[in-house]
Amino acid sequence: MSMSRTSSPQDDKKGDEVEVDVRGREIPVTAPVRPDEPVVTRRELWSYYLYYNGDNGVGPLGYSMTLFQSLATSAGYDPVRGPGSSCLDADASGRCVVPWAGGTKSVSSVVLVATGVSFAVMTTIFTTIGSAADYGTFGRWLLLVVTVICWAAQFASMSLTTPSRWGLAMGLYIVGFVSYGATLVFYAALFPRLARNTQHSRDLKARYDAGEISAEVYEQEESLEKNRISNISTTHSNIGYIMTLALNLSLLLPLANNPKVNNYVLVLTNGYWVLTGIWWFIYQQPRPGPKLPKGESYLTIGWKQIWVALKQYKKLPYTFTYLVAFFLLADGLNTTGTLVSICQNDKFSFSFLQNTYLGLAQAFTSTASTLGFWYIQRYWKISTKKMFVVTNVVTIMIPLWGMIGIWTNKLGFHNRWEFWAYNVVFGLFQAPYYAFSQTMMAELTPPGYDNMFFGLFGLSNRASSMIGPNVIQAIIDNTGDNWKGFPFLFALCVSASIVIWFGVDVTSGRRAAVRWAEERREVVYGAEGVLGGERGGHSVDKNS
């Protein structure tokens, strides 16, 4: 088929060029659908949503950290008053240290170190076996394994009953946090393939192939289908957040004076996820990738795939620009959330009950805002990037607000009402922020390489916080002031946001991504020196 170039409007800028065939019909670079891939069923899609309903982060992301920080604080001492003193005394200085590597380290820094270690481990996981999940059924089993590990770590929290076990609490927090982050990444990597195989997407592709709709309409509607699944799954996560927190009140209120109530709550929270998450592994339909190339290993293929992609980054400029910028943005925002949580736990005396109330405020607003933003986007046909920018502008104001606390105790996360406001604002804008950022990644991901690029996205999102926690814990150790970390985080978030706002063209990036995928498939079939593969999949080209 001969190709020529013409101009067409798009969602991110006017006058971009698109391809047309000899009849002058616009040709978007459409995502290929393998004929053996089954159409997504209603039962399968609901089981996908229910998994995220349980995988809402209440346990591994919230309660586990609170329990770990609480035990460490109880085991530590006030450095101003010396060893043997309690950090929890009414006349304590507000600082708290624990023995660490022959010396001492503040509890806040220890929590940040644990978070940094968790992100480093996730980085290793996503780069080593992320791409391997695109081959055969490895991805399906990988999600099951990391899910079971997370469940086991949460159930093991029943052993965390005395301050002397704060080291074990740190270990379980790291295992739970790492496996939880992995579940989010490998779960999210499934949704582009699901979106390509819904009946609506199949019908759209058939109508486009028949010449019934234009490229612009096809791309807009396909993007909205991705947003639909992403937003509904995010909504279910928030509904699960509400259900879990409300269920926990059945223990927190009547057992308020029971010393093991926090442990019971973690077990109950995890049990809810088990009940809602197991159905995905039962009803998921098989959509295997290509066979692993002969002579390759699941432990090495990931690095080879990433190396090929990095060497060809010029063919995917917007995809890699987004990944790098989002790495810094997520680093700043994730570390901001950790730092605010540390301040919140101190302010509310590590109370699971108070954190549950605050979580409910966030969960209700998250659910409403995700549905509201999705309605607005669908009604006015607004592009994913524009929706992302709106949510992003507000979320980067959180570290700015924290900066105020450096110069005054009247504002800047020093008052109880500010943490209520933070959880409401976080819910209103951060939940849709995650949904739209995930959809942008799906738009910029080469079809058939979903786990590979979502592994890199997981590196940018869940495993990005290697810079922030290490810088912030050093600042806190030197100053003894949690609030001194906010200026660095604000600068990091703003600079990364500017790059995404002005440096990422989603429409051009989407078309470049699918072109790149097609070129890789051509290498598999027509070029010498490839490691192997089959149609619909991908392999590593030794000569790339």
XYZ file of C-alpha atoms in Angstrom:
544
model
C 0.000 0.000 0.000
C 1.439 3.382 -0.959
C 1.425 6.120 1.646
C 1.342 9.885 1.492
C 1.125 12.587 4.135
C -1.536 15.087 4.948
C -2.519 17.141 7.971
C -5.327 16.535 10.412
C -6.394 18.057 13.728
C -5.712 16.102 16.898
C -6.380 16.349 20.598
C -3.007 17.749 21.622
C -2.142 20.066 18.745
C -3.379 21.122 15.355
C -1.927 20.284 12.020
C -0.204 17.009 12.866
C 0.400 14.694 9.938
C -1.385 11.367 9.523
C -1.027 8.642 6.914
C -3.532 8.096 4.123
C -3.878 5.257 1.657
C -4.248 5.537 -2.126
C -7.962 6.324 -1.681
C -7.120 9.243 0.576
C -8.615 7.566 3.650
C -6.842 8.357 6.941
C -4.972 5.456 8.477
C -4.395 5.528 12.219
C -1.805 3.144 13.510
C -4.320 0.744 15.041
C -3.517 -1.825 17.689
C -3.466 -5.349 16.233
C -5.794 -7.959 17.748
C -4.796 -11.597 17.511
C -7.627 -13.747 16.110
C -7.258 -16.282 18.927
C -7.798 -13.683 21.662
C -11.290 -14.089 23.162
C -13.689 -11.177 23.503
C -13.860 -9.883 27.067
C -16.900 -11.274 28.872
C -18.972 -9.415 31.439
C -17.969 -11.907 34.145
C -14.295 -11.509 33.312
C -14.478 -7.720 33.365
C -16.301 -7.699 36.711
C -13.728 -10.055 38.226
C -11.051 -7.619 36.991
C -12.819 -4.751 38.743
C -13.349 -6.796 41.921
C -9.633 -7.573 42.171
C -8.880 -3.847 42.342
C -11.797 -3.423 44.741
C -9.854 -5.508 47.249
C -6.397 -4.323 46.202
C -7.125 -0.833 47.533
C -3.975 -0.323 49.618
C -5.621 0.092 53.022
C -3.500 -2.669 54.544
C -0.061 -2.679 52.883
C -0.006 1.040 52.120
C -1.714 2.470 55.210
C -2.141 0.285 58.281
C 1.167 -1.603 57.900
C 3.144 1.626 57.859
C 1.219 2.977 60.852
C 1.835 -0.207 62.854
C 5.537 -0.229 61.918
C 6.004 3.442 62.841
C 4.038 2.958 66.078
C 6.156 0.011 67.242
C 9.397 1.804 66.334
C 8.289 4.899 68.251
C 7.395 2.807 71.300
C 10.793 1.085 71.124
C 12.757 4.331 70.650
C 13.778 7.140 72.997
C 13.843 10.922 73.075
C 17.384 12.048 72.051
C 16.987 15.277 74.013
C 16.279 13.444 77.278
C 18.591 10.496 76.565
C 18.373 6.666 76.501
C 15.685 5.193 78.708
C 13.244 8.038 78.068
C 10.004 7.551 76.188
C 9.068 9.271 72.957
C 5.430 9.098 74.046
C 5.734 11.075 77.300
C 3.696 14.267 77.539
C 6.889 16.349 78.009
C 8.836 14.620 75.182
C 10.656 16.869 72.705
C 8.831 15.482 69.676
C 11.949 13.780 68.334
C 12.440 10.016 68.509
C 15.387 7.769 67.606
C 16.046 4.020 67.528
C 19.357 2.113 67.485
C 20.648 1.901 63.933
C 23.952 0.582 62.507
C 25.956 1.209 65.675
C 24.378 4.613 66.224
C 20.874 6.032 66.130
C 18.447 7.195 63.461
C 15.162 9.055 63.765
C 12.017 6.974 63.400
C 10.856 9.178 60.496
C 14.128 8.478 58.686
C 13.821 4.739 59.349
C 10.351 4.744 57.775
C 11.708 6.607 54.747
C 14.650 4.186 54.488
C 12.215 1.249 54.487
C 10.201 2.958 51.755
C 13.356 3.617 49.726
C 14.471 -0.014 50.056
C 11.018 -1.131 48.934
C 11.210 0.991 45.811
C 14.715 -0.282 45.040
C 13.492 -3.895 45.219
C 10.521 -3.040 42.998
C 12.918 -1.504 40.489
C 14.796 -4.799 40.276
C 11.564 -6.750 39.843
C 10.101 -4.526 37.128
C 13.280 -4.316 35.060
C 14.207 -7.991 35.399
C 10.911 -9.824 34.883
C 8.524 -7.079 33.737
C 9.078 -7.777 30.040
C 9.074 -11.536 30.638
C 5.409 -11.245 31.598
C 4.613 -10.567 27.921
C 5.639 -14.148 27.021
C 3.380 -17.155 27.280
C 1.329 -17.316 30.478
C 4.137 -16.016 32.701
C 2.336 -12.745 33.369
C -0.783 -14.520 34.540
C 1.142 -16.599 37.079
C 3.345 -13.671 38.081
C 0.348 -11.635 39.258
C -0.911 -14.629 41.245
C 2.455 -15.160 42.963
C 2.994 -11.535 44.012
C -0.617 -11.374 45.204
C -0.195 -14.444 47.417
C 3.063 -13.042 48.836
C 1.291 -9.805 49.747
C -1.564 -11.730 51.361
C 0.927 -13.790 53.404
C 2.796 -10.685 54.625
C -0.459 -9.079 55.737
C -1.647 -12.172 57.622
C 1.795 -12.410 59.276
C 1.152 -9.030 60.921
C -0.599 -10.952 63.723
C 2.900 -11.566 65.111
C 3.604 -7.823 65.575
C 2.438 -7.419 69.163
C 5.378 -5.850 71.073
C 7.694 -2.828 70.443
C 10.736 -5.112 70.398
C 9.438 -6.547 67.108
C 9.666 -3.253 65.224
C 12.471 -4.739 63.093
C 10.165 -7.582 62.034
C 7.449 -4.984 61.397
C 9.875 -3.173 59.095
C 10.611 -6.402 57.212
C 6.937 -7.284 56.777
C 6.185 -3.700 55.722
C 8.842 -3.924 53.006
C 7.637 -7.343 51.767
C 4.014 -6.222 51.792
C 4.745 -2.872 50.167
C 6.912 -4.396 47.415
C 4.424 -7.143 46.563
C 1.528 -4.672 46.732
C 3.307 -2.340 44.303
C 3.973 -5.290 42.004
C 0.300 -6.288 42.023
C -0.680 -2.781 40.915
C 1.789 -2.761 38.031
C 1.037 -6.218 36.653
C -2.689 -5.678 37.172
C -2.549 -2.392 35.248
C -0.577 -4.059 32.444
C -3.625 -6.228 31.741
C -6.027 -3.408 30.958
C -4.703 -2.279 27.518
C -5.210 -5.818 26.216
C -8.644 -6.015 27.840
C -9.583 -2.669 26.287
C -8.504 -3.883 22.836
C -10.715 -6.938 23.175
C -14.009 -5.541 24.429
C -16.892 -5.943 22.011
C -17.043 -2.160 21.591
C -13.359 -1.956 20.606
C -13.714 -4.872 18.198
C -16.728 -3.178 16.586
C -14.838 0.124 16.308
C -11.929 -1.549 14.569
C -14.260 -3.350 12.168
C -16.037 -0.080 11.333
C -12.740 1.671 10.745
C -11.388 -1.146 8.568
C -14.606 -0.935 6.543
C -14.110 2.801 6.070
C -17.233 3.741 8.023
C -15.457 6.049 10.502
C -12.456 8.335 10.240
C -9.114 7.919 11.971
C -9.878 10.811 14.290
C -13.174 9.253 15.420
C -11.599 5.822 15.805
C -8.718 7.087 17.947
C -10.981 9.241 20.092
C -13.447 6.430 20.744
C -10.726 3.866 21.414
C -9.104 6.272 23.876
C -12.447 6.741 25.635
C -12.820 2.951 25.895
C -9.429 2.754 27.623
C -10.491 5.574 29.930
C -13.774 3.811 30.659
C -12.090 0.661 31.945
C -9.379 2.602 33.776
C -11.860 4.929 35.488
C -14.327 2.185 36.409
C -11.545 0.036 37.882
C -10.265 3.041 39.844
C -13.794 3.694 41.068
C -14.048 0.091 42.243
C -10.757 0.494 44.095
C -12.221 3.484 45.909
C -15.469 1.637 46.634
C -13.394 -1.172 48.091
C -11.510 1.439 50.122
C -14.817 2.599 51.613
C -16.071 -0.936 52.232
C -12.831 -2.020 53.894
C -12.616 1.015 56.184
C -16.288 0.758 57.145
C -15.846 -2.958 57.863
C -12.826 -2.207 60.039
C -14.940 0.009 62.282
C -16.732 -3.162 63.394
C -13.477 -4.058 65.172
C -11.947 -0.670 65.963
C -14.951 0.640 67.903
C -15.938 -2.321 70.143
C -12.312 -3.472 70.652
C -10.793 -0.005 71.135
C -9.013 -1.057 74.341
C -7.783 -4.403 73.047
C -3.976 -4.269 72.536
C -4.220 -6.521 69.464
C -7.055 -4.679 67.721
C -4.700 -3.214 65.086
C -3.452 -6.686 64.219
C -7.019 -7.967 63.913
C -7.866 -5.063 61.618
C -4.984 -5.888 59.278
C -6.153 -9.496 59.051
C -9.743 -8.415 58.363
C -8.583 -5.956 55.691
C -6.526 -8.632 53.993
C -9.355 -11.158 54.203
C -11.596 -8.754 52.280
C -9.024 -8.587 49.469
C -8.758 -12.377 49.337
C -12.531 -12.698 48.958
C -12.761 -10.098 46.178
C -9.461 -10.810 44.426
C -9.599 -14.568 43.948
C -12.256 -14.378 41.202
C -9.889 -12.800 38.667
C -7.669 -15.881 38.735
C -10.745 -18.055 38.173
C -12.485 -16.123 35.386
C -9.546 -14.580 33.523
C -9.569 -15.850 29.934
C -6.290 -17.026 28.398
C -4.584 -14.445 26.197
C -1.023 -15.766 26.170
C 1.816 -13.925 24.536
C 4.379 -15.531 22.215
C 6.598 -18.332 23.437
C 9.838 -17.360 25.111
C 12.554 -17.358 22.419
C 14.661 -20.505 22.407
C 17.747 -20.192 24.558
C 16.385 -17.202 26.469
C 15.657 -16.967 30.172
C 12.834 -15.212 31.995
C 15.527 -13.565 34.154
C 17.459 -12.040 31.233
C 14.912 -11.389 28.470
C 13.562 -8.337 30.285
C 16.879 -6.520 30.314
C 17.465 -7.362 26.627
C 14.039 -6.038 25.642
C 14.581 -2.833 27.593
C 18.004 -2.398 25.998
C 16.495 -2.707 22.512
C 13.807 -0.162 23.383
C 16.293 2.281 24.908
C 18.538 2.105 21.848
C 15.525 2.988 19.701
C 14.170 5.724 21.970
C 14.195 8.208 19.076
C 11.355 6.234 17.498
C 9.354 6.536 20.742
C 10.257 10.081 21.878
C 6.996 10.899 23.639
C 6.767 7.515 25.358
C 10.211 7.866 26.909
C 9.777 11.558 27.682
C 6.633 10.651 29.610
C 8.342 7.764 31.418
C 11.319 9.877 32.544
C 9.224 12.878 33.570
C 6.671 10.706 35.335
C 9.525 8.977 37.188
C 10.436 12.304 38.806
C 6.814 13.380 39.290
C 5.835 10.107 40.961
C 8.984 10.229 43.080
C 7.971 13.646 44.367
C 4.291 12.859 44.913
C 4.834 9.406 46.449
C 7.434 10.755 48.866
C 5.140 13.696 49.670
C 2.406 11.224 50.589
C 4.809 9.279 52.808
C 5.993 12.459 54.540
C 2.426 13.697 55.120
C 1.514 10.253 56.499
C 4.438 10.435 58.934
C 3.235 13.853 60.140
C -0.351 12.575 60.291
C 0.597 9.497 62.331
C 2.453 11.708 64.811
C -0.476 14.128 65.062
C -3.071 11.398 65.614
C -0.861 9.225 67.866
C -0.779 6.310 65.400
C -4.505 5.737 65.857
C -5.962 3.169 63.450
C -9.402 4.551 64.283
C -8.527 8.145 63.360
C -6.714 6.987 60.232
C -9.829 5.006 59.315
C -12.011 8.108 59.619
C -9.535 10.121 57.535
C -9.378 7.292 54.991
C -13.149 7.255 54.692
C -13.143 10.984 53.913
C -10.591 10.323 51.181
C -12.414 7.254 49.878
C -15.812 8.951 49.489
C -14.319 11.952 47.682
C -12.138 9.665 45.519
C -15.132 7.676 44.357
C -17.204 10.750 43.590
C -14.370 12.561 41.810
C -13.379 9.587 39.643
C -16.948 9.213 38.422
C -17.301 12.984 38.055
C -14.115 13.403 36.029
C -15.078 10.446 33.838
C -18.530 11.970 33.189
C -16.966 15.317 32.272
C -14.450 13.682 29.955
C -17.041 11.499 28.254
C -19.616 14.297 27.875
C -17.241 16.876 26.400
C -14.892 14.369 24.706
C -11.878 15.863 26.485
C -8.484 14.277 25.818
C -6.744 12.181 28.457
C -3.825 14.586 28.700
C -5.987 17.620 29.425
C -7.794 15.735 32.196
C -4.454 14.628 33.620
C -3.110 18.193 33.656
C -6.117 19.449 35.642
C -5.674 16.821 38.339
C -1.902 17.280 38.361
C -2.031 21.050 38.977
C -3.863 20.552 42.264
C -1.843 17.589 43.535
C 1.491 19.436 43.222
C 0.082 22.082 45.554
C 0.267 19.565 48.436
C 4.055 19.859 48.984
C 3.694 23.640 48.548
C 1.235 23.670 51.448
C 3.672 21.600 53.515
C 6.382 24.216 52.907
C 4.312 26.773 54.812
C 4.819 24.666 57.930
C 8.526 25.535 57.939
C 7.864 29.130 58.944
C 4.707 28.856 61.044
C 2.875 26.358 63.242
C -0.503 27.794 62.298
C -0.543 26.229 58.820
C 1.339 23.588 56.835
C 0.200 20.241 58.297
C 0.391 21.268 61.948
C -3.349 21.102 62.673
C -5.865 18.287 62.694
C -8.199 20.081 60.286
C -5.386 20.264 57.712
C -5.128 16.485 57.557
C -8.881 16.272 57.029
C -8.553 18.842 54.243
C -5.568 16.987 52.781
C -7.462 13.694 52.594
C -10.454 15.400 50.949
C -8.292 17.212 48.371
C -6.229 14.081 47.798
C -9.410 12.141 47.122
C -10.861 14.766 44.802
C -7.839 15.040 42.541
C -5.314 12.266 43.226
C -7.621 9.326 42.440
C -8.480 10.576 38.921
C -4.825 11.623 38.569
C -3.805 7.963 38.886
C -6.516 6.852 36.455
C -5.538 9.374 33.762
C -1.792 8.842 34.198
C -2.362 5.115 33.692
C -4.462 5.721 30.581
C -1.777 8.023 29.156
C 0.709 5.183 29.569
C -1.673 2.817 27.779
C -1.965 5.344 24.923
C 1.827 5.538 24.579
C 2.544 1.793 24.951
C 3.389 -0.260 21.827
C 0.684 -2.958 21.469
C 1.911 -6.401 22.457
C 4.564 -4.931 24.753
C 2.135 -4.095 27.544
C 3.962 -5.731 30.457
C 7.319 -4.445 29.275
C 6.259 -0.803 29.146
C 3.956 -1.012 32.149
C 6.931 -2.514 33.979
C 8.852 0.631 33.053
C 5.809 2.652 34.064
C 5.816 0.811 37.379
C 9.459 1.794 37.683
C 8.377 5.381 37.041
C 5.362 5.191 39.354
C 5.533 2.604 42.134
C 9.301 2.092 42.147
C 10.376 5.645 41.417
C 10.814 6.827 44.982
C 14.511 6.171 45.345
C 15.594 9.803 45.144
C 12.959 11.439 47.325
C 13.054 9.203 50.442
C 16.866 9.214 50.580
C 17.128 12.979 50.160
C 14.318 13.673 52.623
C 15.577 11.288 55.318
C 19.004 12.961 55.104
C 17.362 16.394 55.483
C 15.328 15.198 58.484
C 18.379 13.611 60.128
C 20.369 16.841 59.756
C 17.618 19.246 60.797
C 15.317 17.183 63.008
C 12.447 18.879 61.147
C 10.053 16.834 58.974
C 8.813 19.971 57.189
C 12.233 20.853 55.734
C 11.717 18.135 53.116
C 8.744 19.786 51.412
C 10.651 22.437 49.343
C 12.696 19.769 47.556
C 9.554 17.746 46.827
C 7.697 20.772 45.466
C 10.565 21.659 43.114
C 10.769 18.050 41.921
C 7.021 17.854 41.202
C 6.820 21.199 39.399
C 9.793 20.567 37.103
C 8.518 17.103 36.123
C 4.982 18.400 35.537
C 6.169 21.115 33.173
C 7.926 18.510 31.011
C 4.761 16.396 30.759
C 2.463 19.369 30.105
C 4.550 20.838 27.296
C 6.757 17.986 26.108
C 4.385 15.024 25.552
C 2.119 14.844 22.483
C -0.180 11.884 23.161
C -1.615 11.534 19.641
C 1.781 11.505 17.912
C 3.160 9.278 20.658
C 0.324 6.764 20.241
C 0.898 6.445 16.510
C 4.665 6.182 16.928
C 4.198 3.428 19.511
C 2.089 1.240 17.229
C 4.438 1.855 14.283
C 7.338 0.735 16.487
C 5.470 -2.439 17.448
C 4.806 -3.239 13.785
C 8.476 -2.661 12.930
C 9.536 -5.043 15.687
C 7.220 -7.711 14.290
C 8.719 -7.204 10.827
C 12.159 -7.760 12.320
C 10.917 -11.071 13.732
C 9.733 -12.280 10.322
C 12.123 -10.747 7.878
C 15.459 -9.958 9.499
C 18.445 -12.116 10.305
C 19.905 -12.419 13.745
C 16.796 -12.336 15.897
C 16.393 -14.467 18.965
C 13.045 -15.816 17.887
C 9.362 -15.109 18.325
C 6.021 -15.418 16.582
C 3.391 -13.206 15.107
C 1.560 -11.037 17.594
C 4.558 -11.070 19.923
C 8.054 -9.680 19.891
C 11.665 -10.622 20.249
C 15.062 -9.081 20.694
C 17.023 -8.077 17.638
C 20.741 -8.621 18.200
C 21.561 -6.125 15.465
C 19.306 -3.300 16.680
